[in-house]
JSON list of C-alpha atoms in Angstrom, two decimals:
[
{"chain": "A", "resi": 140, "resn": "MET", "atom": "CA", "xyz": [130.22, 63.43, 58.11]},
{"chain": "A", "resi": 141, "resn": "GLU", "atom": "CA", "xyz": [127.60, 62.67, 55.51]},
{"chain": "A", "resi": 142, "resn": "ILE", "atom": "CA", "xyz": [124.16, 64.70, 55.23]},
{"chain": "A", "resi": 143, "resn": "ILE", "atom": "CA", "xyz": [121.10, 62.71, 53.46]},
{"chain": "A", "resi": 144, "resn": "ILE", "atom": "CA", "xyz": [118.11, 65.03, 52.82]},
{"chain": "A", "resi": 145, "resn": "LYS", "atom": "CA", "xyz": [114.78, 63.19, 52.55]},
{"chain": "A", "resi": 146, "resn": "PRO", "atom": "CA", "xyz": [112.25, 65.23, 50.87]},
{"chain": "A", "resi": 147, "resn": "HIS", "atom": "CA", "xyz": [108.81, 65.55, 51.87]},
{"chain": "A", "resi": 148, "resn": "THR", "atom": "CA", "xyz": [106.56, 62.47, 50.76]},
{"chain": "A", "resi": 149, "resn": "ARG", "atom": "CA", "xyz": [103.75, 64.28, 50.05]},
{"chain": "A", "resi": 150, "resn": "SER", "atom": "CA", "xyz": [103.20, 64.32, 46.09]},
{"chain": "A", "resi": 151, "resn": "GLY", "atom": "CA", "xyz": [103.53, 67.39, 44.43]},
{"chain": "A", "resi": 152, "resn": "TRP", "atom": "CA", "xyz": [105.54, 69.61, 46.98]},
{"chain": "A", "resi": 153, "resn": "LYS", "atom": "CA", "xyz": [109.11, 69.27, 47.30]},
{"chain": "A", "resi": 154, "resn": "GLN", "atom": "CA", "xyz": [111.49, 71.70, 49.09]},
{"chain": "A", "resi": 155, "resn": "SER", "atom": "CA", "xyz": [113.29, 73.83, 46.78]},
{"chain": "A", "resi": 156, "resn": "LEU", "atom": "CA", "xyz": [116.61, 73.02, 48.59]},
{"chain": "A", "resi": 157, "resn": "THR", "atom": "CA", "xyz": [116.46, 69.33, 46.89]},
{"chain": "A", "resi": 158, "resn": "ARG", "atom": "CA", "xyz": [116.68, 71.02, 43.55]},
{"chain": "A", "resi": 159, "resn": "SER", "atom": "CA", "xyz": [120.02, 73.09, 44.45]},
{"chain": "A", "resi": 160, "resn": "LYS", "atom": "CA", "xyz": [122.65, 72.45, 41.76]},
{"chain": "A", "resi": 161, "resn": "SER", "atom": "CA", "xyz": [125.37, 73.82, 44.13]},
{"chain": "A", "resi": 162, "resn": "LEU", "atom": "CA", "xyz": [124.08, 71.46, 46.84]},
{"chain": "A", "resi": 163, "resn": "LYS", "atom": "CA", "xyz": [124.10, 68.16, 44.63]},
{"chain": "A", "resi": 164, "resn": "LYS", "atom": "CA", "xyz": [127.78, 69.22, 44.08]},
{"chain": "A", "resi": 165, "resn": "LEU", "atom": "CA", "xyz": [128.81, 68.42, 47.33]},
{"chain": "A", "resi": 166, "resn": "ALA", "atom": "CA", "xyz": [130.74, 65.19, 47.97]},
{"chain": "A", "resi": 167, "resn": "ASN", "atom": "CA", "xyz": [129.11, 64.52, 51.35]},
{"chain": "A", "resi": 168, "resn": "VAL", "atom": "CA", "xyz": [125.65, 65.63, 51.03]},
{"chain": "A", "resi": 169, "resn": "LYS", "atom": "CA", "xyz": [122.91, 63.48, 48.94]},
{"chain": "A", "resi": 170, "resn": "VAL", "atom": "CA", "xyz": [118.99, 63.80, 48.48]},
{"chain": "A", "resi": 171, "resn": "ALA", "atom": "CA", "xyz": [117.21, 60.54, 49.20]},
{"chain": "A", "resi": 172, "resn": "ASP", "atom": "CA", "xyz": [114.97, 58.86, 46.76]},
{"chain": "A", "resi": 173, "resn": "ASP", "atom": "CA", "xyz": [111.33, 58.62, 47.14]},
{"chain": "A", "resi": 174, "resn": "SER", "atom": "CA", "xyz": [111.58, 55.11, 47.42]},
{"chain": "A", "resi": 175, "resn": "VAL", "atom": "CA", "xyz": [114.21, 55.20, 50.47]},
{"chain": "A", "resi": 176, "resn": "HIS", "atom": "CA", "xyz": [111.81, 55.08, 53.46]},
{"chain": "A", "resi": 177, "resn": "SER", "atom": "CA", "xyz": [112.17, 57.13, 56.31]},
{"chain": "A", "resi": 178, "resn": "THR", "atom": "CA", "xyz": [112.84, 54.58, 58.78]},
{"chain": "A", "resi": 179, "resn": "TYR", "atom": "CA", "xyz": [115.74, 53.24, 56.84]},
{"chain": "A", "resi": 180, "resn": "LEU", "atom": "CA", "xyz": [117.15, 56.59, 57.18]},
{"chain": "A", "resi": 181, "resn": "MET", "atom": "CA", "xyz": [116.41, 57.23, 60.63]},
{"chain": "A", "resi": 182, "resn": "ASN", "atom": "CA", "xyz": [118.29, 53.96, 61.95]},
{"chain": "A", "resi": 183, "resn": "TRP", "atom": "CA", "xyz": [121.22, 54.61, 60.00]},
{"chain": "A", "resi": 184, "resn": "ALA", "atom": "CA", "xyz": [121.76, 58.23, 61.47]},
{"chain": "A", "resi": 185, "resn": "ASP", "atom": "CA", "xyz": [123.34, 59.67, 64.20]},
{"chain": "A", "resi": 186, "resn": "ILE", "atom": "CA", "xyz": [121.25, 62.71, 64.38]},
{"chain": "A", "resi": 187, "resn": "CYS", "atom": "CA", "xyz": [117.95, 63.50, 62.77]},
{"chain": "A", "resi": 188, "resn": "ILE", "atom": "CA", "xyz": [116.85, 67.02, 61.99]},
{"chain": "A", "resi": 189, "resn": "ASP", "atom": "CA", "xyz": [113.27, 67.80, 62.16]},
{"chain": "A", "resi": 190, "resn": "LEU", "atom": "CA", "xyz": [110.79, 70.14, 60.25]},
{"chain": "A", "resi": 191, "resn": "ALA", "atom": "CA", "xyz": [107.94, 69.52, 62.43]},
{"chain": "A", "resi": 192, "resn": "THR", "atom": "CA", "xyz": [106.65, 66.44, 61.24]},
{"chain": "A", "resi": 193, "resn": "SER", "atom": "CA", "xyz": [105.73, 63.15, 63.09]},
{"chain": "A", "resi": 194, "resn": "VAL", "atom": "CA", "xyz": [108.33, 61.22, 60.94]},
{"chain": "A", "resi": 195, "resn": "VAL", "atom": "CA", "xyz": [110.90, 61.16, 63.88]},
{"chain": "A", "resi": 196, "resn": "PHE", "atom": "CA", "xyz": [108.74, 60.37, 66.61]},
{"chain": "A", "resi": 197, "resn": "GLU", "atom": "CA", "xyz": [110.31, 56.81, 66.48]},
{"chain": "A", "resi": 198, "resn": "ALA", "atom": "CA", "xyz": [113.73, 58.26, 66.70]},
{"chain": "A", "resi": 199, "resn": "ILE", "atom": "CA", "xyz": [112.62, 60.10, 70.21]},
{"chain": "A", "resi": 200, "resn": "ARG", "atom": "CA", "xyz": [111.44, 56.77, 71.47]},
{"chain": "A", "resi": 201, "resn": "CYS", "atom": "CA", "xyz": [114.66, 55.09, 70.54]},
{"chain": "A", "resi": 202, "resn": "GLY", "atom": "CA", "xyz": [116.57, 58.12, 72.23]},
{"chain": "A", "resi": 203, "resn": "LYS", "atom": "CA", "xyz": [118.21, 58.88, 69.12]},
{"chain": "A", "resi": 204, "resn": "PRO", "atom": "CA", "xyz": [118.93, 62.58, 68.92]},
{"chain": "A", "resi": 205, "resn": "VAL", "atom": "CA", "xyz": [116.41, 64.70, 67.08]},
{"chain": "A", "resi": 206, "resn": "LEU", "atom": "CA", "xyz": [116.97, 68.71, 66.31]},
{"chain": "A", "resi": 207, "resn": "ALA", "atom": "CA", "xyz": [113.73, 70.49, 65.93]},
{"chain": "A", "resi": 208, "resn": "ALA", "atom": "CA", "xyz": [114.52, 73.14, 63.26]},
{"chain": "A", "resi": 209, "resn": "ASP", "atom": "CA", "xyz": [112.00, 75.48, 64.35]},
{"chain": "A", "resi": 210, "resn": "TYR", "atom": "CA", "xyz": [113.74, 78.46, 63.06]},
{"chain": "A", "resi": 211, "resn": "LEU", "atom": "CA", "xyz": [113.05, 77.06, 59.42]},
{"chain": "A", "resi": 212, "resn": "HIS", "atom": "CA", "xyz": [109.35, 77.28, 59.51]},
{"chain": "A", "resi": 213, "resn": "ALA", "atom": "CA", "xyz": [106.59, 79.44, 60.89]},
{"chain": "A", "resi": 214, "resn": "GLY", "atom": "CA", "xyz": [104.93, 76.68, 63.07]},
{"chain": "A", "resi": 215, "resn": "ARG", "atom": "CA", "xyz": [106.40, 74.78, 66.26]},
{"chain": "A", "resi": 216, "resn": "SER", "atom": "CA", "xyz": [107.54, 71.20, 66.46]},
{"chain": "A", "resi": 217, "resn": "ALA", "atom": "CA", "xyz": [106.02, 68.82, 69.18]},
{"chain": "A", "resi": 218, "resn": "ALA", "atom": "CA", "xyz": [109.53, 67.71, 69.73]},
{"chain": "A", "resi": 219, "resn": "ALA", "atom": "CA", "xyz": [110.49, 71.19, 70.85]},
{"chain": "A", "resi": 220, "resn": "VAL", "atom": "CA", "xyz": [107.62, 72.21, 72.84]},
{"chain": "A", "resi": 221, "resn": "TYR", "atom": "CA", "xyz": [107.91, 68.65, 74.91]},
{"chain": "A", "resi": 222, "resn": "MET", "atom": "CA", "xyz": [111.98, 68.94, 74.90]},
{"chain": "A", "resi": 223, "resn": "PRO", "atom": "CA", "xyz": [113.30, 72.52, 74.58]},
{"chain": "A", "resi": 224, "resn": "GLU", "atom": "CA", "xyz": [116.74, 70.72, 74.34]},
{"chain": "A", "resi": 225, "resn": "THR", "atom": "CA", "xyz": [115.96, 69.64, 70.75]},
{"chain": "A", "resi": 226, "resn": "GLU", "atom": "CA", "xyz": [115.10, 73.22, 69.27]},
{"chain": "A", "resi": 227, "resn": "LEU", "atom": "CA", "xyz": [117.46, 74.64, 66.87]},
{"chain": "A", "resi": 228, "resn": "ARG", "atom": "CA", "xyz": [116.61, 78.66, 66.80]},
{"chain": "A", "resi": 229, "resn": "CYS", "atom": "CA", "xyz": [119.23, 79.63, 64.36]},
{"chain": "A", "resi": 230, "resn": "ARG", "atom": "CA", "xyz": [122.14, 78.07, 62.26]},
{"chain": "A", "resi": 231, "resn": "ASP", "atom": "CA", "xyz": [124.75, 78.52, 65.14]},
{"chain": "A", "resi": 232, "resn": "ASP", "atom": "CA", "xyz": [122.49, 75.96, 67.19]},
{"chain": "A", "resi": 233, "resn": "VAL", "atom": "CA", "xyz": [122.51, 73.36, 64.32]},
{"chain": "A", "resi": 234, "resn": "TYR", "atom": "CA", "xyz": [126.68, 73.63, 64.33]},
{"chain": "A", "resi": 235, "resn": "GLN", "atom": "CA", "xyz": [126.64, 73.70, 68.20]},
{"chain": "A", "resi": 236, "resn": "LYS", "atom": "CA", "xyz": [124.25, 70.82, 68.92]},
{"chain": "A", "resi": 237, "resn": "ILE", "atom": "CA", "xyz": [125.68, 68.55, 66.08]},
{"chain": "A", "resi": 238, "resn": "SER", "atom": "CA", "xyz": [129.40, 69.19, 67.35]},
{"chain": "A", "resi": 239, "resn": "ASP", "atom": "CA", "xyz": [128.24, 68.45, 70.91]},
{"chain": "A", "resi": 240, "resn": "VAL", "atom": "CA", "xyz": [126.70, 65.03, 69.94]},
{"chain": "A", "resi": 241, "resn": "LEU", "atom": "CA", "xyz": [129.56, 64.12, 67.80]},
{"chain": "A", "resi": 242, "resn": "THR", "atom": "CA", "xyz": [132.23, 65.05, 70.93]},
{"chain": "A", "resi": 243, "resn": "LYS", "atom": "CA", "xyz": [130.11, 63.81, 73.40]},
{"chain": "A", "resi": 244, "resn": "GLY", "atom": "CA", "xyz": [128.13, 61.22, 72.04]},
{"chain": "A", "resi": 245, "resn": "ARG", "atom": "CA", "xyz": [124.13, 60.89, 72.24]},
{"chain": "A", "resi": 246, "resn": "ASP", "atom": "CA", "xyz": [124.00, 60.14, 76.05]},
{"chain": "A", "resi": 247, "resn": "GLY", "atom": "CA", "xyz": [122.73, 63.07, 77.78]},
{"chain": "A", "resi": 248, "resn": "PHE", "atom": "CA", "xyz": [121.18, 64.75, 74.48]},
{"chain": "A", "resi": 249, "resn": "TYR", "atom": "CA", "xyz": [117.76, 64.48, 76.21]},
{"chain": "A", "resi": 250, "resn": "VAL", "atom": "CA", "xyz": [116.72, 65.66, 79.39]},
{"chain": "A", "resi": 251, "resn": "GLU", "atom": "CA", "xyz": [115.15, 62.10, 80.00]},
{"chain": "A", "resi": 252, "resn": "ALA", "atom": "CA", "xyz": [112.01, 63.72, 82.16]},
{"chain": "A", "resi": 253, "resn": "HIS", "atom": "CA", "xyz": [111.27, 65.61, 78.96]},
{"chain": "A", "resi": 254, "resn": "ARG", "atom": "CA", "xyz": [111.59, 62.59, 76.71]},
{"chain": "A", "resi": 255, "resn": "GLN", "atom": "CA", "xyz": [109.45, 60.32, 78.83]},
{"chain": "A", "resi": 256, "resn": "ARG", "atom": "CA", "xyz": [106.61, 62.88, 79.25]},
{"chain": "A", "resi": 257, "resn": "PHE", "atom": "CA", "xyz": [106.75, 63.25, 75.31]},
{"chain": "A", "resi": 258, "resn": "ILE", "atom": "CA", "xyz": [106.35, 59.43, 74.79]},
{"chain": "A", "resi": 259, "resn": "SER", "atom": "CA", "xyz": [103.60, 59.28, 77.46]},
{"chain": "A", "resi": 260, "resn": "GLU", "atom": "CA", "xyz": [101.77, 62.08, 76.23]},
{"chain": "A", "resi": 261, "resn": "MET", "atom": "CA", "xyz": [102.69, 62.01, 72.30]},
{"chain": "A", "resi": 262, "resn": "LEU", "atom": "CA", "xyz": [103.04, 58.33, 71.55]},
{"chain": "A", "resi": 263, "resn": "ASP", "atom": "CA", "xyz": [101.70, 56.21, 74.37]},
{"chain": "A", "resi": 264, "resn": "VAL", "atom": "CA", "xyz": [98.29, 57.91, 74.95]},
{"chain": "A", "resi": 265, "resn": "GLY", "atom": "CA", "xyz": [96.12, 55.35, 76.67]},
{"chain": "A", "resi": 266, "resn": "GLY", "atom": "CA", "xyz": [99.18, 52.51, 76.73]},
{"chain": "A", "resi": 267, "resn": "GLN", "atom": "CA", "xyz": [101.58, 51.38, 74.63]},
{"chain": "A", "resi": 268, "resn": "ASP", "atom": "CA", "xyz": [99.42, 49.16, 72.27]},
{"chain": "A", "resi": 269, "resn": "VAL", "atom": "CA", "xyz": [98.38, 52.21, 70.38]},
{"chain": "A", "resi": 270, "resn": "LEU", "atom": "CA", "xyz": [97.85, 50.19, 66.81]},
{"chain": "A", "resi": 271, "resn": "SER", "atom": "CA", "xyz": [95.52, 47.42, 68.02]},
{"chain": "A", "resi": 272, "resn": "ARG", "atom": "CA", "xyz": [93.30, 50.23, 70.03]},
{"chain": "A", "resi": 273, "resn": "TYR", "atom": "CA", "xyz": [93.45, 52.28, 66.72]},
{"chain": "A", "resi": 274, "resn": "VAL", "atom": "CA", "xyz": [92.05, 49.10, 64.71]},
{"chain": "A", "resi": 275, "resn": "MET", "atom": "CA", "xyz": [89.29, 48.61, 67.45]},
{"chain": "A", "resi": 276, "resn": "LEU", "atom": "CA", "xyz": [88.30, 52.30, 66.80]},
{"chain": "A", "resi": 277, "resn": "LEU", "atom": "CA", "xyz": [88.24, 51.88, 62.89]},
{"chain": "A", "resi": 278, "resn": "GLU", "atom": "CA", "xyz": [86.43, 48.56, 63.23]},
{"chain": "A", "resi": 279, "resn": "ALA", "atom": "CA", "xyz": [83.71, 50.33, 65.79]},
{"chain": "A", "resi": 280, "resn": "MET", "atom": "CA", "xyz": [83.27, 53.10, 63.41]},
{"chain": "A", "resi": 281, "resn": "GLY", "atom": "CA", "xyz": [83.05, 50.73, 60.32]},
{"chain": "A", "resi": 282, "resn": "SER", "atom": "CA", "xyz": [80.32, 48.84, 62.31]},
{"chain": "A", "resi": 283, "resn": "GLY", "atom": "CA", "xyz": [78.49, 52.02, 63.09]},
{"chain": "A", "resi": 284, "resn": "THR", "atom": "CA", "xyz": [78.96, 51.30, 67.12]},
{"chain": "A", "resi": 285, "resn": "LYS", "atom": "CA", "xyz": [81.59, 53.93, 69.21]}
]
């Protein structure tokens, strides 16, 4: 198993874990460069662990297992709210859920009704063609009409 850590993309703020000398000595752990886009990593990954960002939403849409590491931060991830089966509450959950995916595969990881509700209410609100509707909104705001 190989683990790739993608630091937060916001400039000036990096997780202290990415500077850990002991972590960098592990042969199966790498820290991705800023130039590596998150989408490429998600396409490559078998499992994604999320710290309450929207970066993994496309992985959820594709049915790729996403684990919401809510125990590592003070907030609550949208993934865990909509899909409680994704929530990690402790380190034991990390081991168990990854082990389950590795032994059973990713089929059945999500409760499909939960995933579909997430997609409907978080990603496809108002229909699947979100980008064109967003462009129309920006154009209307630019012209002074709504």
